[in-house]
PDB file of C-alpha atoms in Angstrom:
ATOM      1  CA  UNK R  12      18.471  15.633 -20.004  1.00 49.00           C
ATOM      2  CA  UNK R  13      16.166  14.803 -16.796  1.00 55.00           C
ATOM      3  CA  UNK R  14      15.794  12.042 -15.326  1.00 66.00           C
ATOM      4  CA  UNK R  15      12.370  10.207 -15.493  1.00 71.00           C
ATOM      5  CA  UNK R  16      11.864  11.061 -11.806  1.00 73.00           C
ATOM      6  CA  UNK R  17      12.753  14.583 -12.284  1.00 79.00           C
ATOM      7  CA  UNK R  18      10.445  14.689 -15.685  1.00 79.00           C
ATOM      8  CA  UNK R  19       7.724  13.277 -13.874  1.00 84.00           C
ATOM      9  CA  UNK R  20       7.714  15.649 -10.953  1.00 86.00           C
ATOM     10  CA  UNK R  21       8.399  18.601 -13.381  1.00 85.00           C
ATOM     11  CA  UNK R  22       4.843  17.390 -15.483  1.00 88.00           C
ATOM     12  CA  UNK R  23       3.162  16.872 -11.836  1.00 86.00           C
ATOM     13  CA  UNK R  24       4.194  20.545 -11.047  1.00 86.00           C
ATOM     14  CA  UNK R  25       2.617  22.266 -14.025  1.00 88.00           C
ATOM     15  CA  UNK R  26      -0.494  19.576 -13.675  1.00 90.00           C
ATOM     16  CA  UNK R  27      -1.378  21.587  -9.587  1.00 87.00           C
ATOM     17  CA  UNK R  28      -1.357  24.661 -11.089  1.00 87.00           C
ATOM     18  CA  UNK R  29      -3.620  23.907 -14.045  1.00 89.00           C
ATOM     19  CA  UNK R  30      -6.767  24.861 -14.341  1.00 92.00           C
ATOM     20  CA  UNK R  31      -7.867  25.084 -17.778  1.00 95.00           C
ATOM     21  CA  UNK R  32      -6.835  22.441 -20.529  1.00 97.00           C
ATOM     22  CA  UNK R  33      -7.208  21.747 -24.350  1.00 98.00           C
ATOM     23  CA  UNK R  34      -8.522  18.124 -25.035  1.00 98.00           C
ATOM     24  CA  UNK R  35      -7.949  16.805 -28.531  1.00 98.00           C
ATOM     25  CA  UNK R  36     -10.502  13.897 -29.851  1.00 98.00           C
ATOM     26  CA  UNK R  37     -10.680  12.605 -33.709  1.00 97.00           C
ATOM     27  CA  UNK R  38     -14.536  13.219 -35.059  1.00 96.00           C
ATOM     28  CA  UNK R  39     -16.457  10.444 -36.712  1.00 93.00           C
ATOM     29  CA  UNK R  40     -15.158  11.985 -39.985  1.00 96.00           C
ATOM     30  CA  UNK R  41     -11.237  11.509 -38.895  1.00 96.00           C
ATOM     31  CA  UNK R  42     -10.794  15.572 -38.001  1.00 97.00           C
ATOM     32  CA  UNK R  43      -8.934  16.474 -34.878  1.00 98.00           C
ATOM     33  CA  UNK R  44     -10.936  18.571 -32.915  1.00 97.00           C
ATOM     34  CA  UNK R  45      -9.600  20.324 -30.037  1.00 98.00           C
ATOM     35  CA  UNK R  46     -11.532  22.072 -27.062  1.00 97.00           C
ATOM     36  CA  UNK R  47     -10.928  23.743 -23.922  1.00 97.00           C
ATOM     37  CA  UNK R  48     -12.311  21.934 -20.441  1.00 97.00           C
ATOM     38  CA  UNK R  49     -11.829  22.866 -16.924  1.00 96.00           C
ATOM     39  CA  UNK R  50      -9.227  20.129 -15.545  1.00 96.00           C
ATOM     40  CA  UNK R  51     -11.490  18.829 -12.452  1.00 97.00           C
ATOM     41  CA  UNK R  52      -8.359  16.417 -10.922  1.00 96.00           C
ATOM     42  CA  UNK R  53      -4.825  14.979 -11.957  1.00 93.00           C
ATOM     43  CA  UNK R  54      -4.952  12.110  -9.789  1.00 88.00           C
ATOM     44  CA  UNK R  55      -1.989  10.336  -8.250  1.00 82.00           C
ATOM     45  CA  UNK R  56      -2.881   6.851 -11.087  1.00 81.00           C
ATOM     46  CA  UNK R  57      -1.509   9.671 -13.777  1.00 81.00           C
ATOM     47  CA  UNK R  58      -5.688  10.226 -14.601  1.00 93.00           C
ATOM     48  CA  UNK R  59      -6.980  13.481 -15.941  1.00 97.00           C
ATOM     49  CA  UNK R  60     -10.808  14.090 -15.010  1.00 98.00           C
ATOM     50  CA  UNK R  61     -12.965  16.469 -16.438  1.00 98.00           C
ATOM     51  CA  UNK R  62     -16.638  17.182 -16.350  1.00 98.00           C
ATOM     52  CA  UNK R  63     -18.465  16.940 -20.066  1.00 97.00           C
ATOM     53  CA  UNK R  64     -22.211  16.550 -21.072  1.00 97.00           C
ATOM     54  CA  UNK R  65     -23.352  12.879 -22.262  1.00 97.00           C
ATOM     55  CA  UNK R  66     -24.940  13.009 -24.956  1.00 96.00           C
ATOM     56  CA  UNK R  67     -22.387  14.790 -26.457  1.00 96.00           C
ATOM     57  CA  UNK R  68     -20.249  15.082 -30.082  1.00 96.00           C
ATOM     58  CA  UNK R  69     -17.182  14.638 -27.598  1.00 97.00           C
ATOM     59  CA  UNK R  70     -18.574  11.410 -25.845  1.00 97.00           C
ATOM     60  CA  UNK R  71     -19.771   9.799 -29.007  1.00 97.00           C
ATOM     61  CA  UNK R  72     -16.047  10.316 -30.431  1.00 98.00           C
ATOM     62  CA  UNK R  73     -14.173   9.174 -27.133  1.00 98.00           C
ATOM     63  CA  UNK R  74     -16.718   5.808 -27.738  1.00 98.00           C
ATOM     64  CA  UNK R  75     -15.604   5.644 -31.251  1.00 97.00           C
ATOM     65  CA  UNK R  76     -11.833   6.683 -30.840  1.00 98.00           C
ATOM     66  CA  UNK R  77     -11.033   6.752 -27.378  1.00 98.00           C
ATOM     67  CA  UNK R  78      -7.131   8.432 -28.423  1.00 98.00           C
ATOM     68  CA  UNK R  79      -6.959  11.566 -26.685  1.00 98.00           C
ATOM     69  CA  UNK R  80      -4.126  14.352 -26.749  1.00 98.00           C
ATOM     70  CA  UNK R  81      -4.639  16.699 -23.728  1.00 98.00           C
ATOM     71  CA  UNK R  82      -2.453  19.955 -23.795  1.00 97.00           C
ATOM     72  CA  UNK R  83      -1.902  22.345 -20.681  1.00 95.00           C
ATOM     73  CA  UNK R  84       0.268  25.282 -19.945  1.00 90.00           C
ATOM     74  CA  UNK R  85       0.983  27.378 -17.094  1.00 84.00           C
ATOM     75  CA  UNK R  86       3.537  30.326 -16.309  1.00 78.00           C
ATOM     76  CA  UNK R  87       6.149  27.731 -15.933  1.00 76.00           C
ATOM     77  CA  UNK R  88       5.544  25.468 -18.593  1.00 86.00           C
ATOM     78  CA  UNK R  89       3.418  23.635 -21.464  1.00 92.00           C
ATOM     79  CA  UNK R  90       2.706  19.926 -21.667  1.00 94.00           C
ATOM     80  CA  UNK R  91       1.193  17.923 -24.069  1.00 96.00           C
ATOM     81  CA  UNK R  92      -0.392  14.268 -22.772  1.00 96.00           C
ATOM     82  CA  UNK R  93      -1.671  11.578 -24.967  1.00 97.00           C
ATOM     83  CA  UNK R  94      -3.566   9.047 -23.642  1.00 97.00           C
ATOM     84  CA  UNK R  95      -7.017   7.393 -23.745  1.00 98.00           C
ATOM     85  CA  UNK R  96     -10.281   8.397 -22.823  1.00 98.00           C
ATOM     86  CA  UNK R  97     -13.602   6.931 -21.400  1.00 98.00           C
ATOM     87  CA  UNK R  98     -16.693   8.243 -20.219  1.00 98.00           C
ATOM     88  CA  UNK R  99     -17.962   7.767 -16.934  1.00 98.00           C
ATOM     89  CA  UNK R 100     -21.106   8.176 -14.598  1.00 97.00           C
ATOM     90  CA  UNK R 101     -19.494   6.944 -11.744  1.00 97.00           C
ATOM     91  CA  UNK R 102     -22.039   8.863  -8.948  1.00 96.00           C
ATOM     92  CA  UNK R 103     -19.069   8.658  -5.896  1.00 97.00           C
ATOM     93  CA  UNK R 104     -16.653  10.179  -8.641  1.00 97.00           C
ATOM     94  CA  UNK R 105     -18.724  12.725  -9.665  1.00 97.00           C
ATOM     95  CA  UNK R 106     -19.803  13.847  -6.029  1.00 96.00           C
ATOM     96  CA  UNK R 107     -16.149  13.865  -5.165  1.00 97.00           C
ATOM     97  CA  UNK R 108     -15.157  15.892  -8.052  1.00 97.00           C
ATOM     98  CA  UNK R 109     -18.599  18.483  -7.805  1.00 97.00           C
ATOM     99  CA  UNK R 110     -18.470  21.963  -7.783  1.00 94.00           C
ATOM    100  CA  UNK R 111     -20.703  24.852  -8.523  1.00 92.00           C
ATOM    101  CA  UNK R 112     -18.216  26.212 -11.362  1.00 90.00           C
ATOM    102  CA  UNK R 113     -19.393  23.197 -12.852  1.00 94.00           C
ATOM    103  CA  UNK R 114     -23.250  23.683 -12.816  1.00 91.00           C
ATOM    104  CA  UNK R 115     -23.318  26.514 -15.017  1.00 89.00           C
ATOM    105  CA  UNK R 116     -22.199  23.768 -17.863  1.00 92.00           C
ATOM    106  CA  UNK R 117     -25.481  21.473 -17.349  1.00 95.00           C
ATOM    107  CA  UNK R 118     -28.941  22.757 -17.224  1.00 93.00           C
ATOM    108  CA  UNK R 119     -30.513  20.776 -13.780  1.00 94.00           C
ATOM    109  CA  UNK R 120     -26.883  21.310 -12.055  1.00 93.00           C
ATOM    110  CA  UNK R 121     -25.612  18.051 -10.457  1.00 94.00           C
ATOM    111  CA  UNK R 122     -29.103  16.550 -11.164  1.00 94.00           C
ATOM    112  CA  UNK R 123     -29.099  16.876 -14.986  1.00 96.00           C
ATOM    113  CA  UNK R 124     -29.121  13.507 -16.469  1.00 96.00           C
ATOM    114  CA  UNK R 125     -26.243  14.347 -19.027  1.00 97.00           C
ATOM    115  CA  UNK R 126     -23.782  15.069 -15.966  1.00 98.00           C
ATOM    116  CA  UNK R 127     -20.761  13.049 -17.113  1.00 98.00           C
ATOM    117  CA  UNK R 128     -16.844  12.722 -16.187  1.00 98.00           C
ATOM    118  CA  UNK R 129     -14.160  12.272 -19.431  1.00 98.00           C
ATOM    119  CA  UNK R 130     -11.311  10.641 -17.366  1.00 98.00           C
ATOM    120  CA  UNK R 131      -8.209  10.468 -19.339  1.00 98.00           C
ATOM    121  CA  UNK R 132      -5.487   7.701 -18.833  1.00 97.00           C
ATOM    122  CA  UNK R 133      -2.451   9.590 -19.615  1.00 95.00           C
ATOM    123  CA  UNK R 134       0.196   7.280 -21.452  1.00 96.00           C
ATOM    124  CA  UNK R 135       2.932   9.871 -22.092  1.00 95.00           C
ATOM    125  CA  UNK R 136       3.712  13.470 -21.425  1.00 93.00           C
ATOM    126  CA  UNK R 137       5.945  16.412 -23.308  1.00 92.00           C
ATOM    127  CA  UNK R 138       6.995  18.895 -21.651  1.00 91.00           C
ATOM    128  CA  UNK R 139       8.770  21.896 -22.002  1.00 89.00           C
ATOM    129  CA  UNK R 140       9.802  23.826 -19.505  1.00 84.00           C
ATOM    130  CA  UNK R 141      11.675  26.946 -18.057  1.00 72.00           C
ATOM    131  CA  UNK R 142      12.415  28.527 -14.421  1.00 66.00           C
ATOM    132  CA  UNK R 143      13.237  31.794 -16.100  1.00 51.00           C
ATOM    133  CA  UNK R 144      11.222  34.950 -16.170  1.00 45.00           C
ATOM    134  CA  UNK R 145       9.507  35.376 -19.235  1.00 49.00           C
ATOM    135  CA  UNK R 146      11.455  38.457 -20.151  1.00 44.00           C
ATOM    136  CA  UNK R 147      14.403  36.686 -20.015  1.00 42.00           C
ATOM    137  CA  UNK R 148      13.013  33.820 -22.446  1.00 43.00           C
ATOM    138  CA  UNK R 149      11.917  36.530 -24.843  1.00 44.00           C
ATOM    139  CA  UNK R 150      15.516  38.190 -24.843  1.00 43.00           C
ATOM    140  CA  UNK R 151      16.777  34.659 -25.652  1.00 38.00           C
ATOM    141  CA  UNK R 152      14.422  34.292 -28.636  1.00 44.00           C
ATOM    142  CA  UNK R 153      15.127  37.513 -29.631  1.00 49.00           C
ATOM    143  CA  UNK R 154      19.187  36.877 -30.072  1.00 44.00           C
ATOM    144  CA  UNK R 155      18.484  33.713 -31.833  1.00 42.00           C
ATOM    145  CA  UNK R 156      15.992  35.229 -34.628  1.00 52.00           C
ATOM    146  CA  UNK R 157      18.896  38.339 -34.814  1.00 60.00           C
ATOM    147  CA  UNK R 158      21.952  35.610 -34.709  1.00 56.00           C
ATOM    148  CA  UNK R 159      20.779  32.700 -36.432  1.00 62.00           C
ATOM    149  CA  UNK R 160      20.844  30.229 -33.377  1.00 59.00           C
ATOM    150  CA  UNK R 161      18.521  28.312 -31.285  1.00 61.00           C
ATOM    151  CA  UNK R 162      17.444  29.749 -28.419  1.00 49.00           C
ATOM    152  CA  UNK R 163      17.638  27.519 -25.157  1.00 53.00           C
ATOM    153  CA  UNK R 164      14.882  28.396 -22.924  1.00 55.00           C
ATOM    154  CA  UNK R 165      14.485  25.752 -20.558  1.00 65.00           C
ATOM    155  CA  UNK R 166      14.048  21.660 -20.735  1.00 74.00           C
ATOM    156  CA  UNK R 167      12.285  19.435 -22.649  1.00 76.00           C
ATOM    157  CA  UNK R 168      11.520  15.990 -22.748  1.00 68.00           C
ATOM    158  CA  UNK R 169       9.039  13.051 -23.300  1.00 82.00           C
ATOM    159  CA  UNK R 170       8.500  10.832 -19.668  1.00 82.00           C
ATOM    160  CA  UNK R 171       5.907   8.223 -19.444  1.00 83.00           C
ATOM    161  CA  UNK R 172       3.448   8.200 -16.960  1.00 79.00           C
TER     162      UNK R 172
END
């Protein structure tokens, strides 16, 4: 097992090479609904920052549930992050985080009046893990479905952020 340190920097190394993540809210009728957003920032407070419209489904269910799960992957790794959401107009925020992949998502670009942030304070994060290639993790499946075992293809664990 990791240490926390080593967890953390293992969840801070798949975060840099994110780019697209799946954020889970719960509707006003108690469904999980999951969508893909454009991870804008994992900042060094453990916050996840991504641009959303406001008015929005998604913002009135962060308002009414702010519970988030966030889920990431990249060649390396997957993690999943719960946490809790909020939405934000903070202007200095928003300039900082600006970029024109974002102003295809809001119909006035940076001026629209629904331009928004969803900053997520992550509380915990699972990871799992693996320095292998890929072929090598699908040869270790592979044995374990034909043998009966587990396959061990890298490390997981749950570290708090």
């Amino acid at each position: 097992m990791a240490s926390e340190q080593d967890g953390r920097d293992i969840v801070v190394s798949i975060l840099e090479k994110a780019k697209i993540a799946t954020v889970t809210t719960v509707d006003l009728q108690g469904n999980l609904v999951s969508r893909p957003l454009q991870l804008q920032e994992a900042d060094k407070d453990g916050n996840l920052w991504f641009f959303t419209p406001d008015p929005s489904p998604k913002a009135d269910e962060v308002r009414a549930n702010p519970h988030v799960n966030v889920a990431i992957q990249d060649s390396k790794g997957f993690l999943s992050i719960s946490g809790t959401a909020t939405m934000t107009r903070d202007v200095e925020k928003i300039d900082e985080l600006w970029k024109t992949s974002v102003e295809g998502w809001f119909e006035k670009g940076r001026e629209d009046p629904a331009v928004a942030l969803l900053k997520v304070d992550s509380h915990t994060a699972e990871y799992w893990a693996s320095d292998e290639p890929k072929i090598a993790s699908m040869f270790k499946i592979g044995k374990a479905a034909v043998t009966g075992g587990t396959p061990n293809i890298g490390k997981n664990d749950v570290v708090d952020l």
